[in-house]
Structures are given as structure tokens and as C-alpha cells.
Amino acid sequence: MAPLTNARVIFNEIPKGLPEPGKTTVFDASENIDLDKTPLDGGFLVKTLVLSIDPYMRGRMRDPSIKSYMPAFEKGEPLTNFGVGVVLRSEHPTISVGDHLYGMYPFREYFVSKDANSFRVLENKEKLPWSVYVGVGGMPGQTAHHAWKEYAHPKKGDVVFVTTGAGPVGATVVQLAKAEGLKVIASAGSEEKVAFMKSIGVDVAFNYKTTNTFDVLKKEGPIDIYWDNVGGESLEAALENAAMPGARFIECGMISGYNSESYHVKNLDKIFARGIHLFGFIVIWLTKWEDEFYKTIPGMISRGEIKYKEDVKRGLECVGQAIVDVQTGQNKGKSVILVADE
Amino acid sequence: MAPLTNARVIFNEIPKGLPEPGKTTVFDASENIDLDKTPLDGGFLVKTLVLSIDPYMRGRMRDPSIKSYMPAFEKGEPLTNFGVGVVLRSEHPTISVGDHLYGMYPFREYFVSKDANSFRVLENKEKLPWSVYVGVGGMPGQTAHHAWKEYAHPKKGDVVFVTTGAGPVGATVVQLAKAEGLKVIASAGSEEKVAFMKSIGVDVAFNYKTTNTFDVLKKEGPIDIYWDNVGGESLEAALENAAMPGARFIECGMISGYNSESYHVKNLDKIFARGIHLFGFIVIWLTKWEDEFYKTIPGMISRGEIKYKEDVKRGLECVGQAIVDVQTGQNKGKSVILVADE
């Protein structure tokens, strides 16, 4: 078989504010691969099917001397993030041709790896689309599931407030909370997202760009559980409207500050005055919940008990713009790059 | 017996910034009391011995329409706070003449109460000075003890950072942490306080006014447990230098923001990026630890295992200035007003 193009998306430059396609990240189709002959050295050859675009990727576009929970992207090397692909060839004892692997992927069409431990072979008895496994069935779903199990401690009658309630993390939190019979308030940044939130059972869904978060929480709260994906003004409004004492704030992300100076949250004193408990976490520290996740969540998805919405773009050329869309909230659902069909 | 003066300290006016003696609070000696004849109506007559001046009192000098964990002071009425007194007369079945009562006292020399449940009869087998029972043996000590038990979860090798480490709360935390064999870093605002912190076993004691908190934590950390009494820049430095993941931040108070605009803490994203857990609390919500406190702490104090330092002022006339001193950190130890000898 003749060599094929093995396109990739390279991390080119650390952005100041928002990433810029073609500058921060560069699509490059200059490399080739011979799928039959490329040496495996005891490893396996993977064809990338889907790649995930997630908000946290912005944090990896930094000077590598700054330590954080995930390594910085390497300049001149492909981006990496969660993906699903299929094994084309294998010399590895635990990986078979045709296996579908979930894990951290380089942003390229084909790659060889020897590290079987960093991938999970997906069973997919439910025959879900592979893209689901980077969304509600992957890292975002795990983020919601694991932290909800670990920190939410829901009680009958609790009121829950979820930010980015139409995103894959927020929407999963919403549906886990509704499964417990709780009242759910949720915000997002467009009318389309508000409609989706209503369709998955949110009791009070609103557009934070046109409706004041503080006013909604004042009327519909106080809140017992806050799922924070945005920080800033939403966090300030939640602190002010926390049930007293013992509200649980699950601190999952603060996208409002990723691309600009952080907002001055002026009422941190409410943390002690209202006896609020805040739980920061990164999903990779909660892997003890992973087996339970794969046992329960794909089934709930296939039965329609967890609904989701995807924003699928086709081809690695779209990665740069998809990253910007996710940082600015322009995506219409979980952002996924469909790299290839099987 | 002829009527005696029954002096008091009245809350006169809500302050804008720092409270002002004679304006915010007014000493008033215009009332009298006849100790033999004043009617008890089934209650008991108490002679106030000591009153406590605590940082949190600033929060009660507010518009009563603003709800908080403790009621606002009433204009024209005496201040109230923790105190110890002795019972001079009683018609109450559970309160005897000579009992020493700990509880919430009006700032006056004598008063009648019927509410026995809001006081604790102090046994004081250890014969400690009564002032101790509003300091390390009272609310501040309970604050340290209860929250340490509930939230610190100390592990061998943990590094602890305590702000206001010379105050009654901070110094108790320091000594509980040292009793567990942990490394303790602690800050305060004068050389005298630094010397006291060293005398109670602090490993790294520093004056935050002359030494940069961030630099100390960078060198001596990362920190596993942070006892926050001040908020603002110290909180920012602690967030930046938290051990990863799972550092416990015990949020006890934020005195740096009580009398001025709050400092802009710019790195709240570290809460999730470092997996930090913050526990806001008010001591009145942790009373389940109270019996254990009275069983263990007075004994530790009498054996010298918990040392303390007091700043005793004599007479209700000194209350206004003592409040300012506590808000500005001018006090030399736990601030106590000695109202009368027995």
C-alpha cells in the first residue's frame, strides 16, 4: 500500500488571550505514513476516529515552566487530548486488531504506541457512536459522575445550581441531580442551550447573558449544591445565595477567567459566614469511581436516561476553530472532531 | 444595700470603616441597680467578671436588615459577646449562687437572666483564671479545636500554615498541630507576636508585615493544611503554594477585609487546578465537639501543653479601644476586659 498523508495539528505558539487558528495551532499535512510497513517495535498502530475539544485545553497552552495538573503542550508537537480510535495492526500481547481504544491521543490521523496501560479498550455493548466516549461517556461524563459521587451528598429537597448546563459536564450533572429528584437551576449562554437544558429536565433554565444570575438564585434558591464551571460573577452570586450552613460547591472549572484577567470575586467572606464547603478536583484524581462509571453510564445513555448534544466538525482542519468556539461558548453541544470513519 | 452603678457599653452607630470609641460604642454609667431588691422573676442575677473582645464582633456592627450568622448589635442596647460571671442570687432551679456561668453576656456590670440554657456552668477543677474561659478555654479555643477535629485530617509529614498564629485561635491551632508532630509555619503582625509563636513551638514564624508570605510558603511549603483567619493576600499565597491534590483550607475568618474593600484574590482557579478543599464554618455549627473540648482542653492548658497570652484591660471604659486594637492587630494577646474581681 502506498504511503498515506498523516495529517496533524501542531501547537505552534502560546496565545496571549484567545487562541488563534493558524497561529496558536497549525494544521500540517506534510507527513506521510505507510500503514503496512511502519515499524511497531512491539506496539500497535491506531487510526484516530474521534478527538475531543475541551475547555481545559486552554490551560495546557502555557509556558511549560509553569506547573499544573496537566502537562503543557509542546511547541512544534501535535496537540493531545482524549480520543477514540481503532487498532489496525498490533504486536502487543493485550491489544488486538479491531480494538477500540479510549485515552490520550496525539492530534494526528495515525500513530504508533507501545503504552497499552494509558488506553482503555472500550466494550461498547450498547453500540453507542464512538464520539459518545469522549463526551458524556468519556472524560466530561466522568468529571460529572465522579465528583457528584464524591462531593455532592444530595439530600431530599436540595436545590442545585449548575453552570454551563448545556455542556457535556453540566448536562450530565443536571441529569444525575434530576435522577435524585432534586430541583435544578441551570445557566448557559444562548437560547438554544436554554431549550436543550429544558429538554433534559432543568426546572429553572436561563441565559446568563440576558438574565441576572444573582436575581435568579435569590428567587429560586438558596442553593445547597453549586456546580461551578465558570467562576467569576456566577461564583459570587452563588456564594451570596448559598444555603446555610454546609452548602457544597463543586469547583470543576472557571472558564470565565481562562482568556482574560480574573473577575474580582468580592464576597469570599461568605465562605465562612455561610459555612460553605468548596471542593476543587481534577477528574484524574477520582479514578476510583471509573469502574462504576463504565458499569452504569453507557447503559443510562443507551436508554435515553442521559441525553446529550454534540457539535461535530469533520476533519483535523477544523480543530483550531473548534478550540476557539469552546472557549467562547459558540459550540452547540459537546465539541468533537470526527477525524475519520472506520 | 444602696443601689450601685450598673455601667454598660452601648452600640451607638454603625461604623463605615474602623469602629470609633465614643462614636460607634459609648460607655454609659447612668443606670443603677439594687442587687438585693432587683426582681428575678424566677431567673438569676449575674455579676460580670470578664468579657471577651473578638474580631468577629465587627460583623455584628451592621444594618440589622443584613442577615448573617450572628445577629446584628441593636442600636441603643449594650454590646453582647462571650463572658464569664458569678451568680449573686437565683430563683432558678438549675442555677445556684456562686456558679460561674459562661455564655453570651450583655456588656454591663450586672444583669438578670432567666435563660439558663444559654449558659454553661463552668466546673474549673483546674482552677484556671476565669479569663481563660473566654480565650483558649472558650469560644476561640473551641473554634480552633472543633474545626481542627472536623476538617484538618492531619497525616504524618503534613505542613501546616496558620495565620494570626499568636491569637487565641491561631495559637491553639499551632499547638494542636504540634501535638500531632507536624511542621508548622505561622504568621503574625509584630516581632513580639513572632517571639510568642516561637515559644509555643512554631517551626517557621514570621512577621507578614516585613516578610513576604508567598516567599515563605514557596520555600517552606507546599502546605497541606491552611488555617485562614485573614483572607486576601495570605489566601492568595496559600492557594499558590497548596500541596496537590487535597490540601485542606480551614476558612475561619478574613479579618483583612472586615474594615475595607476586599483584596482581589486573583488565583481562585487554583482551587480546582490543585484540588484544594475549603471548609467554611462558624463554631456554633460544630457544637458536637463541645463535650470533648471541655474534657481535654482545660487539662492541657493547666499542664502547660496549650500556652496562651492575654491582653487584659480593666473596666468597661476600655471596651471601645480594645475593639479597635483587635481590628488593627494592636492587641498583645487574647483581648479580655476584666470588668470586676469576684
Coordinates of N, CA, C and O in Angstrom, one line a residue, chain A residues 230-318:
Chain A
V230 N -17.6 28.0 35.8 CA -17.2 29.3 35.2 C -16.5 30.3 36.2 O -15.8 31.1 35.7
G231 N -16.7 30.2 37.5 CA -16.1 31.1 38.4 C -16.7 32.5 38.3 O -17.8 32.7 37.9
G232 N -15.9 33.5 38.6 CA -16.3 34.9 38.4 C -17.6 35.3 39.0 O -17.9 35.0 40.2
E233 N -18.4 36.0 38.2 CA -19.6 36.6 38.7 C -20.6 35.5 39.2 O -21.4 35.7 40.1
S234 N -20.6 34.3 38.5 CA -21.5 33.3 38.9 C -21.2 32.7 40.3 O -22.0 32.5 41.1
L235 N -19.8 32.6 40.5 CA -19.4 32.1 41.8 C -19.8 33.2 42.9 O -20.3 32.8 43.9
E236 N -19.7 34.4 42.6 CA -20.0 35.5 43.5 C -21.5 35.4 43.8 O -21.9 35.5 45.0
A237 N -22.4 35.2 42.8 CA -23.8 35.1 43.0 C -24.1 33.8 43.8 O -25.0 33.9 44.7
A238 N -23.4 32.8 43.6 CA -23.7 31.5 44.3 C -23.3 31.6 45.8 O -24.0 31.2 46.7
L239 N -22.1 32.3 46.0 CA -21.7 32.5 47.4 C -22.7 33.3 48.2 O -23.0 33.0 49.4
E240 N -23.3 34.3 47.5 CA -24.3 35.1 48.2 C -25.6 34.4 48.5 O -26.3 34.8 49.3
N241 N -25.9 33.4 47.7 CA -27.2 32.7 47.8 C -27.1 31.2 48.2 O -27.9 30.4 47.9
A242 N -26.0 30.9 49.0 CA -25.8 29.6 49.4 C -26.7 29.3 50.6 O -26.8 30.1 51.5
A243 N -27.2 28.1 50.7 CA -28.0 27.7 51.9 C -27.0 27.6 53.0 O -25.8 27.3 52.9
M244 N -27.5 27.8 54.2 CA -26.6 28.0 55.4 C -27.0 27.0 56.5 O -28.2 27.0 56.8
P245 N -26.1 26.3 57.1 CA -24.7 26.1 56.7 C -24.5 24.9 55.8 O -25.5 24.1 55.7
G246 N -23.3 24.7 55.3 CA -23.0 23.4 54.7 C -23.3 23.2 53.2 O -23.3 22.1 52.7
A247 N -23.4 24.3 52.5 CA -23.6 24.1 51.0 C -22.3 23.5 50.4 O -21.3 23.9 50.9
R248 N -22.5 22.7 49.4 CA -21.4 22.1 48.7 C -21.2 22.8 47.4 O -22.1 22.7 46.5
F249 N -20.0 23.3 47.2 CA -19.6 24.0 45.9 C -18.6 23.0 45.2 O -17.5 22.9 45.7
I250 N -19.0 22.5 44.1 CA -18.1 21.6 43.4 C -17.4 22.4 42.3 O -18.0 22.9 41.4
E251 N -16.1 22.6 42.5 CA -15.3 23.6 41.7 C -14.6 22.8 40.6 O -13.5 22.2 40.8
C252 N -15.2 22.8 39.5 CA -14.8 22.0 38.3 C -14.0 22.8 37.3 O -13.1 22.3 36.6
G253 N -14.3 24.1 37.2 CA -13.6 24.9 36.3 C -14.0 26.4 36.4 O -15.0 26.7 37.1
M254 N -13.2 27.2 35.8 CA -13.5 28.7 35.9 C -13.3 29.3 34.5 O -12.5 30.2 34.4
I255 N -14.0 28.9 33.5 CA -13.7 29.3 32.1 C -13.8 30.8 32.0 O -13.1 31.3 31.1
S256 N -14.6 31.5 32.8 CA -14.7 32.9 32.7 C -13.4 33.6 32.8 O -13.2 34.7 32.4
G257 N -12.4 33.0 33.5 CA -11.1 33.6 33.6 C -10.0 33.0 32.8 O -8.8 33.5 32.9
Y258 N -10.3 32.1 31.9 CA -9.2 31.4 31.2 C -8.5 32.3 30.2 O -7.3 32.1 29.9
N259 N -9.3 33.2 29.6 CA -8.7 34.0 28.5 C -8.6 35.5 28.8 O -8.4 36.3 28.0
S260 N -8.8 35.9 30.1 CA -8.8 37.3 30.5 C -8.4 37.3 32.0 O -8.3 36.3 32.6
E261 N -8.2 38.5 32.4 CA -7.9 38.7 33.9 C -9.1 38.2 34.6 O -10.3 38.3 34.2
S262 N -8.8 37.6 35.8 CA -9.9 37.0 36.6 C -10.8 38.2 37.2 O -10.3 39.2 37.5
Y263 N -12.1 37.9 37.2 CA -13.0 38.8 37.8 C -12.8 38.9 39.4 O -12.4 37.9 40.0
H264 N -13.0 40.0 39.9 CA -12.8 40.2 41.4 C -14.0 39.7 42.1 O -15.0 40.4 42.3
V265 N -13.9 38.5 42.6 CA -15.0 38.0 43.5 C -14.9 38.6 44.8 O -13.9 38.5 45.6
K266 N -15.9 39.4 45.2 CA -15.8 40.3 46.3 C -16.3 39.8 47.6 O -16.2 40.5 48.6
N267 N -16.9 38.6 47.6 CA -17.6 38.2 48.8 C -17.1 36.8 49.3 O -17.9 36.0 49.7
L268 N -15.8 36.6 49.2 CA -15.2 35.3 49.7 C -15.5 35.1 51.2 O -15.4 34.0 51.7
D269 N -15.8 36.2 51.9 CA -16.1 36.1 53.3 C -17.3 35.2 53.5 O -17.5 34.6 54.6
K270 N -18.2 35.1 52.5 CA -19.3 34.2 52.7 C -18.9 32.7 52.9 O -19.7 31.9 53.4
I271 N -17.7 32.4 52.4 CA -17.3 31.0 52.6 C -17.4 30.6 54.1 O -17.9 29.6 54.4
F272 N -16.9 31.5 55.0 CA -17.0 31.1 56.4 C -18.3 31.6 57.0 O -19.0 30.9 57.8
A273 N -18.8 32.8 56.5 CA -20.0 33.3 57.2 C -21.3 32.4 56.9 O -22.2 32.4 57.7
R274 N -21.2 31.7 55.8 CA -22.3 30.8 55.4 C -21.9 29.3 55.6 O -22.7 28.4 55.2
G275 N -20.7 29.1 56.0 CA -20.3 27.7 56.2 C -20.3 26.9 55.0 O -20.8 25.7 54.9
I276 N -19.7 27.5 53.9 CA -19.7 26.8 52.6 C -18.5 25.9 52.5 O -17.4 26.3 53.0
H277 N -18.7 24.7 51.9 CA -17.5 23.9 51.6 C -17.3 23.8 50.1 O -18.2 23.5 49.4
L278 N -16.1 24.1 49.7 CA -15.7 24.1 48.3 C -14.8 23.0 48.0 O -13.7 22.8 48.7
F279 N -15.1 22.2 47.0 CA -14.2 21.1 46.6 C -13.7 21.2 45.2 O -14.3 21.0 44.2
G280 N -12.4 21.6 45.2 CA -11.7 21.6 43.9 C -11.2 20.2 43.6 O -10.9 19.4 44.5
F281 N -11.2 19.9 42.3 CA -10.8 18.5 42.0 C -10.4 18.5 40.5 O -10.9 19.3 39.7
I282 N -9.7 17.5 40.1 CA -9.4 17.2 38.7 C -9.8 15.7 38.5 O -9.5 14.9 39.4
V283 N -10.5 15.4 37.5 CA -11.1 14.1 37.3 C -10.1 13.0 37.4 O -10.4 11.9 38.0
I284 N -8.8 13.2 37.0 CA -7.8 12.2 37.1 C -7.5 11.8 38.5 O -6.8 10.7 38.7
W285 N -7.9 12.6 39.5 CA -7.7 12.2 40.9 C -8.8 11.4 41.5 O -8.8 11.0 42.7
L286 N -9.9 11.1 40.7 CA -11.0 10.4 41.2 C -11.3 9.1 40.5 O -12.4 8.7 40.3
T287 N -10.2 8.5 40.0 CA -10.4 7.3 39.1 C -11.0 6.1 39.9 O -11.4 5.2 39.3
K288 N -11.1 6.2 41.2 CA -11.7 5.1 42.0 C -13.2 4.9 41.6 O -13.7 3.9 41.8
W289 N -13.8 5.9 40.9 CA -15.2 5.8 40.5 C -15.3 5.3 39.1 O -16.4 5.2 38.5
E290 N -14.1 5.0 38.4 CA -14.2 4.7 37.0 C -14.9 3.4 36.6 O -15.7 3.4 35.7
D291 N -14.7 2.4 37.4 CA -15.4 1.1 37.0 C -16.9 1.3 37.2 O -17.7 0.8 36.3
E292 N -17.3 2.0 38.2 CA -18.8 2.2 38.4 C -19.3 3.0 37.2 O -20.4 2.8 36.8
F293 N -18.5 4.0 36.8 CA -18.9 4.8 35.6 C -19.2 4.0 34.4 O -20.3 4.0 33.8
Y294 N -18.3 3.1 34.0 CA -18.5 2.3 32.8 C -19.5 1.2 33.0 O -20.1 0.8 32.0
K295 N -19.8 0.9 34.3 CA -20.9 -0.1 34.5 C -22.3 0.5 34.4 O -23.2 -0.2 34.0
T296 N -22.4 1.8 34.7 CA -23.7 2.4 34.7 C -24.0 3.4 33.6 O -25.1 3.4 33.1
I297 N -23.1 4.3 33.3 CA -23.4 5.4 32.4 C -23.7 5.0 31.0 O -24.7 5.5 30.4
P298 N -22.9 4.2 30.3 CA -23.3 3.8 28.9 C -24.7 3.2 28.8 O -25.4 3.6 27.9
G299 N -25.1 2.5 29.8 CA -26.5 1.9 29.8 C -27.5 3.0 30.0 O -28.5 3.0 29.2
M300 N -27.2 4.0 30.9 CA -28.2 5.1 31.0 C -28.3 5.9 29.7 O -29.3 6.4 29.3
I301 N -27.1 6.1 29.0 CA -27.1 6.8 27.7 C -28.0 6.1 26.7 O -28.8 6.6 26.0
S302 N -27.8 4.7 26.6 CA -28.5 4.0 25.6 C -30.0 3.9 25.9 O -30.8 3.9 24.9
R303 N -30.4 4.0 27.1 CA -31.8 4.0 27.5 C -32.4 5.4 27.4 O -33.6 5.6 27.7
G304 N -31.6 6.4 27.1 CA -32.1 7.8 27.0 C -32.2 8.5 28.3 O -32.8 9.5 28.4
E305 N -31.7 7.9 29.4 CA -31.8 8.5 30.7 C -30.7 9.6 30.9 O -30.9 10.5 31.7
I306 N -29.7 9.5 30.1 CA -28.7 10.7 30.0 C -28.7 11.0 28.5 O -28.3 10.3 27.6
K307 N -29.3 12.3 28.2 CA -29.3 12.8 26.9 C -28.0 13.7 26.7 O -27.5 14.2 27.6
Y308 N -27.7 13.8 25.4 CA -26.5 14.7 25.1 C -26.7 15.3 23.8 O -27.5 15.0 23.0
K309 N -25.9 16.3 23.5 CA -25.9 17.0 22.3 C -24.5 17.2 21.8 O -23.6 17.6 22.6
E310 N -24.2 17.0 20.6 CA -22.8 17.1 20.1 C -22.8 18.2 19.0 O -23.7 18.5 18.3
D311 N -21.6 18.7 18.9 CA -21.3 19.7 17.9 C -20.1 19.0 17.1 O -18.9 19.2 17.6
V312 N -20.4 18.3 16.1 CA -19.4 17.5 15.4 C -18.8 18.3 14.2 O -19.6 18.8 13.4
K313 N -17.5 18.4 14.2 CA -16.9 19.0 13.0 C -16.0 17.9 12.4 O -15.4 17.1 13.0
R314 N -16.0 17.9 11.0 CA -15.3 16.8 10.3 C -13.9 17.3 9.8 O -13.8 18.3 9.1
G315 N -12.9 16.5 10.3 CA -11.5 16.8 9.7 C -10.7 17.6 10.7 O -11.1 18.5 11.4
L316 N -9.4 17.3 10.7 CA -8.4 17.9 11.6 C -8.3 19.4 11.3 O -7.8 20.2 12.1
E317 N -8.6 19.8 10.1 CA -8.5 21.2 9.7 C -9.4 22.1 10.6 O -9.1 23.3 10.7
C318 N -10.4 21.5 11.2 CA -11.4 22.3 12.0 C -11.0 22.5 13.4 O -11.7 23.2 14.2

